[in-house]
N, CA, C and O of each residue as an XYZ file, in Angstrom:
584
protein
N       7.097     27.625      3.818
C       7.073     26.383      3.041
C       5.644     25.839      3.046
O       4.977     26.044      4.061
N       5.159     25.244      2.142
C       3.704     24.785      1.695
C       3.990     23.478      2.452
O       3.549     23.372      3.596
N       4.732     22.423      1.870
C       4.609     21.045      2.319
C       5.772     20.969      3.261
O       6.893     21.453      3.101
N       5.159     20.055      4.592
C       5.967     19.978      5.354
C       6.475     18.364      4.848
O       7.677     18.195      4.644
N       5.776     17.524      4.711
C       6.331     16.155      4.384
C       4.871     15.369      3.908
O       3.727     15.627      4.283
N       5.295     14.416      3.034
C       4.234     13.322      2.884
C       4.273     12.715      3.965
O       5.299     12.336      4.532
N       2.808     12.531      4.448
C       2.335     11.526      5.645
C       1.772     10.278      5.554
O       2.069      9.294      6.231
N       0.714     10.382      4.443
C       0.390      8.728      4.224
C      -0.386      8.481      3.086
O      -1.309      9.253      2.826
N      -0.137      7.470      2.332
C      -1.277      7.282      1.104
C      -2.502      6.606      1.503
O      -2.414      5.971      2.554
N      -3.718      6.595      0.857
C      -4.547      6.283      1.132
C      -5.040      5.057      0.147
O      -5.035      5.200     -1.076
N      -5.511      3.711      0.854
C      -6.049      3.068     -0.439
C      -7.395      2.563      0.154
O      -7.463      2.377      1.369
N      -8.320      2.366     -0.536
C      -9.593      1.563      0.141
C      -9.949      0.390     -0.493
O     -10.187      0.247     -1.692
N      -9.976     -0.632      0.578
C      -9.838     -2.099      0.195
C     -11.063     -2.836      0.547
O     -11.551     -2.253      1.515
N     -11.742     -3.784      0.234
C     -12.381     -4.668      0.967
C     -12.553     -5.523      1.473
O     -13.685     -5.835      1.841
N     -11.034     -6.568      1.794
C     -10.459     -7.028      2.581
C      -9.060     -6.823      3.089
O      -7.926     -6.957      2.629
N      -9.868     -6.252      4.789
C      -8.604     -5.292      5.030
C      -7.498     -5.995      6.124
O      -6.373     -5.729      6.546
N      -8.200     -6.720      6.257
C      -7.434     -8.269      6.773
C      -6.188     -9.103      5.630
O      -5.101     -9.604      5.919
N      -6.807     -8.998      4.435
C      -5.426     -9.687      3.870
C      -4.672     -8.626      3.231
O      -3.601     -8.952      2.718
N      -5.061     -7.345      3.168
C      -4.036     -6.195      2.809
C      -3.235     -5.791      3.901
O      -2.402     -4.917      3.659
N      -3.304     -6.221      5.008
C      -2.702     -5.246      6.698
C      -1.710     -6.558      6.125
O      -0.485     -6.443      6.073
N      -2.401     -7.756      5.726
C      -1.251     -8.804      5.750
C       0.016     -8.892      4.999
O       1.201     -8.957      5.327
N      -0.682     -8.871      3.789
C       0.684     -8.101      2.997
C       1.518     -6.975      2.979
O       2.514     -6.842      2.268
N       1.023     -6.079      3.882
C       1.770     -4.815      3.568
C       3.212     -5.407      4.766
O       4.442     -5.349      4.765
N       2.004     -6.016      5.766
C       3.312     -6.659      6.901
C       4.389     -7.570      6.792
O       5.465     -7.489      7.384
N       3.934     -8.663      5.791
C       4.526     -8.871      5.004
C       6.218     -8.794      4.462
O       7.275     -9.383      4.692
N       5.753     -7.766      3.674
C       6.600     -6.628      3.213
C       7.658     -6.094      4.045
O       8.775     -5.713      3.696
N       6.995     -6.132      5.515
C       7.944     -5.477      6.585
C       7.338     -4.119      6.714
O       8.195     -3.322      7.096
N       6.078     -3.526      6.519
C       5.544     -2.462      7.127
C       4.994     -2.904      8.355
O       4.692     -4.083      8.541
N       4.817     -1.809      9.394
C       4.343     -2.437     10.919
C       3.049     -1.547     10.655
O       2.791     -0.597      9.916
N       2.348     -2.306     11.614
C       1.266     -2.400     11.710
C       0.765     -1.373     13.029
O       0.504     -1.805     14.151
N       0.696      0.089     12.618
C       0.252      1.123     13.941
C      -0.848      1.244     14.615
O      -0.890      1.152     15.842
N      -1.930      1.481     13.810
C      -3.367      1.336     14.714
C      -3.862      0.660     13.814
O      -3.281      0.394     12.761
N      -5.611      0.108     14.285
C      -6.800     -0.085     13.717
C      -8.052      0.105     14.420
O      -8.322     -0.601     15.391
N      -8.680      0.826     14.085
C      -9.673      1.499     14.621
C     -10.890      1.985     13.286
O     -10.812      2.516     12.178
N     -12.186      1.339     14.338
C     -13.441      1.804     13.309
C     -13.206      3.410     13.485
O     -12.488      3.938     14.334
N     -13.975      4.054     12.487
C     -13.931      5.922     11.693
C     -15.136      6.076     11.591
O     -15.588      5.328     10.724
N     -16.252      6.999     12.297
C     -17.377      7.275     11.728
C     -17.705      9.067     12.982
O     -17.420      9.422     14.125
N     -18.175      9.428     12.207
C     -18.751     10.620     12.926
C     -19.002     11.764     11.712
O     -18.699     11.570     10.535
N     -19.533     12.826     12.163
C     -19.872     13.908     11.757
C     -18.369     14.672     11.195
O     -18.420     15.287     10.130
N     -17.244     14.609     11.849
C     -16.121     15.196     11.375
C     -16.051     14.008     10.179
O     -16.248     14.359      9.015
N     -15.841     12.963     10.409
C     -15.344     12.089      8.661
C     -16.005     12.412      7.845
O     -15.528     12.667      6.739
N     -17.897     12.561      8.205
C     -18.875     12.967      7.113
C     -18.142     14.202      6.100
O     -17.912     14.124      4.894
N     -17.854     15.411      7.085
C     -17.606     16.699      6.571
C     -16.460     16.686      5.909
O     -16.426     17.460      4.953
N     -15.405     15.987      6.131
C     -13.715     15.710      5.578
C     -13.892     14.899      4.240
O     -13.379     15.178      3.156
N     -14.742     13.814      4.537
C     -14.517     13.223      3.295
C     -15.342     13.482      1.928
O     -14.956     13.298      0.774
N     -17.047     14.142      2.562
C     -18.269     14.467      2.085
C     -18.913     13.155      1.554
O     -19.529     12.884      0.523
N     -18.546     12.461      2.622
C     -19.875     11.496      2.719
C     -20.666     11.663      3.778
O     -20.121     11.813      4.872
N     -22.155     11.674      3.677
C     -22.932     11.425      4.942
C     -23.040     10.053      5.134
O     -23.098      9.182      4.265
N     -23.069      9.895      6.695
C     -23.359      8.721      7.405
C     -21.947      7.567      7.063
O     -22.267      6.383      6.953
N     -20.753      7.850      6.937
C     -19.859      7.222      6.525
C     -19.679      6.331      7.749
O     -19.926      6.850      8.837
N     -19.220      4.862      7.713
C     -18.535      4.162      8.506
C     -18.113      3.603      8.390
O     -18.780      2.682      7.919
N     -16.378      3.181      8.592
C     -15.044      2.814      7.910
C     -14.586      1.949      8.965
O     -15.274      1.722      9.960
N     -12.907      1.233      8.687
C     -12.795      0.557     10.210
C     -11.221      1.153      8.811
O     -11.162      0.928      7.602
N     -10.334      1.833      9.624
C      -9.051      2.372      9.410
C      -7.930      1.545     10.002
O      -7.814      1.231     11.187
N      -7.117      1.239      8.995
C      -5.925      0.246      9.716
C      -4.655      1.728      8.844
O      -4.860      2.421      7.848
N      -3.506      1.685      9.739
C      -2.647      2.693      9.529
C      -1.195      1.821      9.957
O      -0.912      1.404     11.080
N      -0.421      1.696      8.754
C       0.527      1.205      8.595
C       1.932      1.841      8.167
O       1.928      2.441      7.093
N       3.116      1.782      8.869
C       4.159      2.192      8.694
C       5.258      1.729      8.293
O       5.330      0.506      8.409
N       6.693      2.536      7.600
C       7.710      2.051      7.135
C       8.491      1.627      8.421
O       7.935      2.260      9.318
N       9.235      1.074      8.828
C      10.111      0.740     10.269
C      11.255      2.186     10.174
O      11.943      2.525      9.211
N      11.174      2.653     11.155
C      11.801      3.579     11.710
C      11.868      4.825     10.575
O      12.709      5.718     10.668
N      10.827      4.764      9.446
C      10.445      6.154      8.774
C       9.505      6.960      9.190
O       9.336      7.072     10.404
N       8.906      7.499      8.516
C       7.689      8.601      8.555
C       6.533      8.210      7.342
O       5.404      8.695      7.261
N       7.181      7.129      6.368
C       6.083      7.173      5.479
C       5.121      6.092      5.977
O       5.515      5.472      6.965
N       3.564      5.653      5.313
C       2.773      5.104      6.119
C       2.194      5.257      4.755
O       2.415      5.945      3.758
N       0.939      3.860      5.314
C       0.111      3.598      4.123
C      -0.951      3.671      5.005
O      -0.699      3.364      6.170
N      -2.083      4.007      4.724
C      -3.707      4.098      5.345
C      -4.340      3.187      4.625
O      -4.204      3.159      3.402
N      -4.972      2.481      5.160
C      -6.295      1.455      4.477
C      -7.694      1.631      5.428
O      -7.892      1.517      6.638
N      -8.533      1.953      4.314
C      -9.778      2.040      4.792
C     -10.773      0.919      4.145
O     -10.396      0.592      3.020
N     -11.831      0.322      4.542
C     -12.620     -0.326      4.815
C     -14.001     -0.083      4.684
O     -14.579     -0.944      5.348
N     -14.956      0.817      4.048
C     -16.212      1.484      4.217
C     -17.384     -0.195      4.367
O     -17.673     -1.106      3.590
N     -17.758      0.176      5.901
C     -18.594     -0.533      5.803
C     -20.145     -0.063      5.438
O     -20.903     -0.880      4.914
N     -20.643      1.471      5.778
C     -21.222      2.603      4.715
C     -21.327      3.385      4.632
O     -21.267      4.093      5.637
N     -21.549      3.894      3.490
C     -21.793      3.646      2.816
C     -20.501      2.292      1.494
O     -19.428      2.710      1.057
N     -20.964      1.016      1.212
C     -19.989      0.254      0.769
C     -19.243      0.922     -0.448
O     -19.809      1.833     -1.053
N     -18.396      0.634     -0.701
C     -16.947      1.174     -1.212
C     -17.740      0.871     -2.734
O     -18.254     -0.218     -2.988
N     -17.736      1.988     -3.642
C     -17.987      1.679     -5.507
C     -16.712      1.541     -5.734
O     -15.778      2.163     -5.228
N     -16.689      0.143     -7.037
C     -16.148     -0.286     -8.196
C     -15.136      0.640     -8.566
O     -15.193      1.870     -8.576
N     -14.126     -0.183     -8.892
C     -12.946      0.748     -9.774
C     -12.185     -0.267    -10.698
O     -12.542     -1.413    -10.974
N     -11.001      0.432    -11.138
C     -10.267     -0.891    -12.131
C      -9.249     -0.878    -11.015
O      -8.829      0.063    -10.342
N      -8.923     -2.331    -10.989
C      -8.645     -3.202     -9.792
C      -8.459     -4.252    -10.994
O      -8.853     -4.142    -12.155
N      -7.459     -5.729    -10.143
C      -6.936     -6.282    -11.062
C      -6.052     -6.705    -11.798
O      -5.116     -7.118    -11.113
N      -5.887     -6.805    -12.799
C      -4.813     -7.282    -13.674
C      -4.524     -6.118    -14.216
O      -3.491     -6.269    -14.868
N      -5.018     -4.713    -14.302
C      -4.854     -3.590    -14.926
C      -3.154     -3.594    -15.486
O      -2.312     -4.099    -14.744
N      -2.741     -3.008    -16.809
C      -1.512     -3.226    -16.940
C      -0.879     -1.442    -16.116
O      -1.527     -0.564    -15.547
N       0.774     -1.569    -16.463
C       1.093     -0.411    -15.685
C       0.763      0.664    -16.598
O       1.438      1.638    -16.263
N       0.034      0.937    -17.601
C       0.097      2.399    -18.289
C      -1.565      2.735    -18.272
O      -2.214      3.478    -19.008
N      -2.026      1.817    -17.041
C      -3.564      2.774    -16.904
C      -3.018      3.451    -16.358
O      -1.874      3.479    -15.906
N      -4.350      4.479    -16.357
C      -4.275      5.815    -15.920
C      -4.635      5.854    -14.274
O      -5.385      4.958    -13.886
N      -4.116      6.901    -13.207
C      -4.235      7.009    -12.065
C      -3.118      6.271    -11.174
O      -2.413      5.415    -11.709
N      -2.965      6.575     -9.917
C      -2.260      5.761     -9.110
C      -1.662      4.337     -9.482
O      -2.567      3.564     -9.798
N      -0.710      3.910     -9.523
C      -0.592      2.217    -10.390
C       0.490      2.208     -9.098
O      -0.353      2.127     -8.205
N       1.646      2.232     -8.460
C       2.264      1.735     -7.735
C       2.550      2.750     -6.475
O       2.317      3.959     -6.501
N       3.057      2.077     -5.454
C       3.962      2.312     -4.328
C       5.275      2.165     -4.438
O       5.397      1.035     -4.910
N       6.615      2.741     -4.249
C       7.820      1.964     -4.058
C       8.334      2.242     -2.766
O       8.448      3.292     -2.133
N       8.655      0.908     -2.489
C       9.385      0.985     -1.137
C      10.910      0.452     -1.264
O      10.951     -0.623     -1.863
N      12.230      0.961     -0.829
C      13.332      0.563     -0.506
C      13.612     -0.429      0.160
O      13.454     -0.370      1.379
N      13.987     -1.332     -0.304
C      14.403     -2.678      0.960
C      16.161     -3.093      1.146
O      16.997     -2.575      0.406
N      16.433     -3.809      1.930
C      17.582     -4.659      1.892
C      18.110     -5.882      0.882
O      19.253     -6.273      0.642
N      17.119     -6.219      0.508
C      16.899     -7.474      0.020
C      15.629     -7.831     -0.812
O      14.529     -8.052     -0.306
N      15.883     -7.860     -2.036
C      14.381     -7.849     -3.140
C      14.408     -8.885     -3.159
O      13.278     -9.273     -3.457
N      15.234     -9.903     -2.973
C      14.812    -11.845     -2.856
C      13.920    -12.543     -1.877
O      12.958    -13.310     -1.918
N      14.718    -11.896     -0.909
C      14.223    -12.173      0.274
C      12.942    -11.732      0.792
O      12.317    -12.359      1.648
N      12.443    -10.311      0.102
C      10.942     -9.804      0.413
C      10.166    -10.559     -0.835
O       9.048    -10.979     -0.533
N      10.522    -10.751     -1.955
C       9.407    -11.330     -2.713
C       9.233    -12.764     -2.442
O       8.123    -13.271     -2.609
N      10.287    -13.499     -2.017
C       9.981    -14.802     -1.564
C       8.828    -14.756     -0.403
O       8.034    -15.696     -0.391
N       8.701    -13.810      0.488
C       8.337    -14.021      1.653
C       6.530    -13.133      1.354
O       5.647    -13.110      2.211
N       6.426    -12.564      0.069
C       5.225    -12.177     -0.352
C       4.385    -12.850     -1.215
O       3.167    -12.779     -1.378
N       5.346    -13.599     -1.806
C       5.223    -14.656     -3.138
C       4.197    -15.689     -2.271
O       3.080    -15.958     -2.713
N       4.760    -16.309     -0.828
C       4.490    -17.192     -0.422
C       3.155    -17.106      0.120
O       2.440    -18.069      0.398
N       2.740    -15.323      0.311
C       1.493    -14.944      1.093
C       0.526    -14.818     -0.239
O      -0.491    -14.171      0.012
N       0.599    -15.207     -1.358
C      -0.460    -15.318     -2.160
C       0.203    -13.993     -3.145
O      -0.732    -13.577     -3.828
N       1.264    -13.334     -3.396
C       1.216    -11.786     -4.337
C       1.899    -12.791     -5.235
O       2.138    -13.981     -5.027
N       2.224    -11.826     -6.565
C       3.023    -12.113     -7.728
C       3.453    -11.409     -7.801
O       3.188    -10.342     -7.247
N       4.672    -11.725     -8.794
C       5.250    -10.586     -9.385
C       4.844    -10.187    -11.041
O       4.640    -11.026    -11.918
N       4.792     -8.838    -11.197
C       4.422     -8.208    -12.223
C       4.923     -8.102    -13.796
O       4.374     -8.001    -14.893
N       6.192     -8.176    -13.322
C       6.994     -8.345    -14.287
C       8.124     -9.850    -14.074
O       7.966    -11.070    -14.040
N       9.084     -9.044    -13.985
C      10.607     -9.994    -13.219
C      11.127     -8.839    -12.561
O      10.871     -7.667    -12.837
N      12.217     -9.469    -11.266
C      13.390     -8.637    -10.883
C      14.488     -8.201    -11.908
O      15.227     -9.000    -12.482
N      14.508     -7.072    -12.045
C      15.470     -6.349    -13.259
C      16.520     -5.866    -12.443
O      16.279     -5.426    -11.319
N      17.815     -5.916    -12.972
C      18.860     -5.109    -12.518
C      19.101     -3.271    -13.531
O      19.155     -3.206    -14.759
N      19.184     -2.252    -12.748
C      19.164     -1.315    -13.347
C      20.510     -0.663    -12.901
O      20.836     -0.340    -11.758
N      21.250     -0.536    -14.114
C      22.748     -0.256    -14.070
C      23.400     -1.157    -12.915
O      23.135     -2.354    -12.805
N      24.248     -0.494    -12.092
C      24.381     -0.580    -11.207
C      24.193      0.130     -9.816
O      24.859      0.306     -8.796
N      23.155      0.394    -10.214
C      22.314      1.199     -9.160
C      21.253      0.350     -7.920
O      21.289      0.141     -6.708
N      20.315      0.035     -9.112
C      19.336     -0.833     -8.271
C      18.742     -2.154     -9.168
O      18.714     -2.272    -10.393
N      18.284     -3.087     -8.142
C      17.262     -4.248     -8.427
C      16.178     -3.864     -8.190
O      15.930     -3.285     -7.133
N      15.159     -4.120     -9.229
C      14.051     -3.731     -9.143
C      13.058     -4.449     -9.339
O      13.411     -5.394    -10.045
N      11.359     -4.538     -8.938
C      10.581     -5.436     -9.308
C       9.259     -4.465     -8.698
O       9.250     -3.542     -7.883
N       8.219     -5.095     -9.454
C       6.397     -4.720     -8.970
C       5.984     -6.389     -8.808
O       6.020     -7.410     -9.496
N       5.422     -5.808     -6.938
C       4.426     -7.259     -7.267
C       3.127     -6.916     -6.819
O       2.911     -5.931     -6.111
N       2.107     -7.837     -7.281
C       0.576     -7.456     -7.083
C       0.216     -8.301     -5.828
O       0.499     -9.446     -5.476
N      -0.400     -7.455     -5.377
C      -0.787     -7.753     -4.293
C      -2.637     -8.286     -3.709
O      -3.473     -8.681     -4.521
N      -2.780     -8.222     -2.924
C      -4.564     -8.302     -2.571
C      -5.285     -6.780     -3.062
O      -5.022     -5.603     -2.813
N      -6.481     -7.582     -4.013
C      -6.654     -6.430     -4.252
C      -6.275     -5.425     -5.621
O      -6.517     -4.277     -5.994
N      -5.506     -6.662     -6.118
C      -4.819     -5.704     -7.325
C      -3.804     -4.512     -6.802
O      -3.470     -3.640     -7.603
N      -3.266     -4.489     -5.289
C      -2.644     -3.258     -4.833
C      -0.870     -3.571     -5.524
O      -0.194     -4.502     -5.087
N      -0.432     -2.761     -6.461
C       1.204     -2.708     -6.537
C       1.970     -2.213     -6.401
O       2.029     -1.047     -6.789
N       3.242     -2.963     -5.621
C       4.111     -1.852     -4.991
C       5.555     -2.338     -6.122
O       5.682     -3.157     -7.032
N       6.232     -1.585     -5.628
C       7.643     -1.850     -6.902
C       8.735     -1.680     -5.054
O       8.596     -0.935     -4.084
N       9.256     -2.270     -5.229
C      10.567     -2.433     -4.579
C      12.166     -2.084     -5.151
O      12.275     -2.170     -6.374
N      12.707     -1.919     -4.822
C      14.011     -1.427     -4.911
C      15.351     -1.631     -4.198
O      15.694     -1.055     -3.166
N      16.122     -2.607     -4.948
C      16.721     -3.134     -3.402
C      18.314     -1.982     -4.370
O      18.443     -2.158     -5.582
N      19.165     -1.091     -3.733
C      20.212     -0.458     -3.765
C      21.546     -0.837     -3.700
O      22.236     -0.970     -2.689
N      21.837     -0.994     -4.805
C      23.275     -2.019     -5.510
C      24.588     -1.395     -4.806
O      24.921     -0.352     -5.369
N      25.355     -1.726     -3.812
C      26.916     -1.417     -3.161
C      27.292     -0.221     -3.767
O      28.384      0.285     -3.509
């Protein structure tokens, strides 16, 4: 077998203080944080002289995990970030499964995110919603109908 499992996405932020916040938020826990710099990151990532401060965040009692990095340098270049709508091109969301899509957007709403659209009901399957986060980061939630 090629893939054993997805381990973690990667996003790079420049305030990595109010993204650890929201993701926690959310109800991801919060695993390490630790500065990243050496000759192995240089060669992995192919930057020389790189120096990052890595926060590594998890689902509660999953395997999936979000990585946030931090480049302090070389500093992090420009991207579209923002208000971008959902049919740019590249990465546009995360979804995470919850218990309760009221109860997590109230409690993200309140930490400064929005929501993207509205909460939609889809069949009777799922409730659904994207909210933006620090950063322009969006995740879509999914709360799983009885």
């Amino acid at each position: 077998m090629a893939i054993q499992r997805m381990d973690n996405v990667l996003i790079v932020v420049e305030d990595l203080d109010a993204v650890i916040a929201f993701f926690v938020e959310l109800g991801m826990e919060l695993e390490n944080r630790n500065p990243v710099e050496g000759s192995w990151v240089d060669r992995v990532i192919g930057i020389d002289g790189a120096r990052q401060e890595v926060a590594m965040l998890r689902v509660p009692g999953g395997q999936g995990r979000v990585e946030l990095a931090m480049f302090h340098t070389p500093k992090a270049i420009g991207g579209e970030r923002g208000e971008t709508p959902s049919n740019t091109l590249g990465i546009r969301r995360m979804m995470f499964a919850v218990d309760d899509v009221d109860e997590v957007v109230a409690r993200a709403l309140a930490h400064g995110a929005e929501l993207v659209g509205e909460v939609v009901r889809y069949e009777d399957i799922y409730r659904l919603c994207y909210l933006r986060g620090p950063e322009g980061i969006i995740v879509g939630l999914a709360e799983e109908l009885g």
